[in-house]
Amino acid sequence: MRAMYICMCNAVTDHAIRRAAAEGVESFAELQARTGCSDCCGACESEARQCLRDAVAETRSVLTFLPSPA
C-alpha cells in the first residue's frame, strides 16, 4: 500500500499517523508534538485529525481481539 502525504509542509504520511496511533498517540496535540503535522500552514488539520481518529479506532479494535494476558 502506498503512503499518502497528509501534511506536505512536514512530509507526514498516513502511514506515519497510523504508526503513531499504534504507538499510543491518541490526541491531535500528541500527534503534532511527535510528527510536526499541521504545525505550519494548518491546511491539513482536518484530514490529519480524521486519519488519527480512524487509526486510533482501528488500533483499539485490533486490541480487543488480542487475548488477555494471564
mmCIF file of C-alpha atoms in Angstrom:
data_model
loop_
_atom_site.group_PDB
_atom_site.id
_atom_site.type_symbol
_atom_site.label_atom_id
_atom_site.label_comp_id
_atom_site.label_asym_id
_atom_site.label_seq_id
_atom_site.Cartn_x
_atom_site.Cartn_y
_atom_site.Cartn_z
ATOM 1 C CA MET A 1 0.000 0.000 0.000
ATOM 2 C CA ARG A 2 1.413 3.369 -0.999
ATOM 3 C CA ALA A 3 1.707 6.137 1.528
ATOM 4 C CA MET A 4 -0.351 9.277 1.063
ATOM 5 C CA TYR A 5 1.027 12.584 2.265
ATOM 6 C CA ILE A 6 -1.322 14.238 4.741
ATOM 7 C CA CYS A 7 0.949 17.116 5.769
ATOM 8 C CA MET A 8 3.001 18.388 2.855
ATOM 9 C CA CYS A 9 4.829 21.005 4.935
ATOM 10 C CA ASN A 10 6.389 18.382 7.212
ATOM 11 C CA ALA A 11 6.160 15.316 4.936
ATOM 12 C CA VAL A 12 3.839 13.401 7.289
ATOM 13 C CA THR A 13 2.123 10.439 5.655
ATOM 14 C CA ASP A 14 -0.961 8.479 6.614
ATOM 15 C CA HIS A 15 1.413 5.614 7.454
ATOM 16 C CA ALA A 16 3.250 7.820 9.957
ATOM 17 C CA ILE A 17 -0.053 8.797 11.582
ATOM 18 C CA ARG A 18 -1.170 5.164 11.818
ATOM 19 C CA ARG A 19 2.218 4.206 13.257
ATOM 20 C CA ALA A 20 1.930 6.953 15.870
ATOM 21 C CA ALA A 21 -1.550 5.706 16.839
ATOM 22 C CA ALA A 22 -0.220 2.148 17.135
ATOM 23 C CA GLU A 23 2.479 3.511 19.457
ATOM 24 C CA GLY A 24 -0.146 5.071 21.731
ATOM 25 C CA VAL A 25 -0.767 8.558 20.330
ATOM 26 C CA GLU A 26 -4.456 9.357 20.790
ATOM 27 C CA SER A 27 -4.718 13.153 20.745
ATOM 28 C CA PHE A 28 -4.062 15.606 17.960
ATOM 29 C CA ALA A 29 -1.706 17.574 20.228
ATOM 30 C CA GLU A 30 0.364 14.417 20.763
ATOM 31 C CA LEU A 31 0.420 13.807 17.020
ATOM 32 C CA GLN A 32 1.633 17.345 16.379
ATOM 33 C CA ALA A 33 4.354 17.018 19.011
ATOM 34 C CA ARG A 34 5.568 13.712 17.603
ATOM 35 C CA THR A 35 5.339 14.401 13.867
ATOM 36 C CA GLY A 36 5.033 18.162 13.402
ATOM 37 C CA CYS A 37 1.841 17.519 11.467
ATOM 38 C CA SER A 38 -0.241 20.666 10.894
ATOM 39 C CA ASP A 39 2.057 22.986 12.820
ATOM 40 C CA CYS A 40 2.945 25.131 9.811
ATOM 41 C CA CYS A 41 0.151 26.260 7.479
ATOM 42 C CA GLY A 42 -2.646 24.138 9.024
ATOM 43 C CA ALA A 43 -4.233 23.211 5.701
ATOM 44 C CA CYS A 44 -4.028 19.507 6.542
ATOM 45 C CA GLU A 45 -5.555 19.696 10.018
ATOM 46 C CA SER A 46 -8.987 18.265 9.228
ATOM 47 C CA GLU A 47 -7.533 15.407 7.169
ATOM 48 C CA ALA A 48 -4.886 14.676 9.809
ATOM 49 C CA ARG A 49 -7.473 14.659 12.592
ATOM 50 C CA GLN A 50 -9.679 12.245 10.653
ATOM 51 C CA CYS A 51 -6.753 9.983 9.828
ATOM 52 C CA LEU A 52 -5.764 9.913 13.511
ATOM 53 C CA ARG A 53 -9.357 9.181 14.616
ATOM 54 C CA ASP A 54 -9.574 6.297 12.147
ATOM 55 C CA ALA A 55 -6.169 4.941 13.162
ATOM 56 C CA VAL A 56 -6.972 5.102 16.886
ATOM 57 C CA ALA A 57 -10.298 3.328 16.306
ATOM 58 C CA GLU A 58 -8.575 0.656 14.214
ATOM 59 C CA THR A 59 -5.874 0.164 16.838
ATOM 60 C CA ARG A 60 -8.480 -0.181 19.586
ATOM 61 C CA SER A 61 -10.496 -2.711 17.575
ATOM 62 C CA VAL A 62 -7.394 -4.829 16.973
ATOM 63 C CA LEU A 63 -6.509 -4.740 20.662
ATOM 64 C CA THR A 64 -9.943 -6.087 21.637
ATOM 65 C CA PHE A 65 -9.287 -9.223 19.590
ATOM 66 C CA LEU A 66 -5.978 -9.992 21.255
ATOM 67 C CA PRO A 67 -6.060 -12.472 24.120
ATOM 68 C CA SER A 68 -5.758 -11.006 27.605
ATOM 69 C CA PRO A 69 -2.512 -11.716 29.426
ATOM 70 C CA ALA A 70 -2.935 -14.350 32.128
#
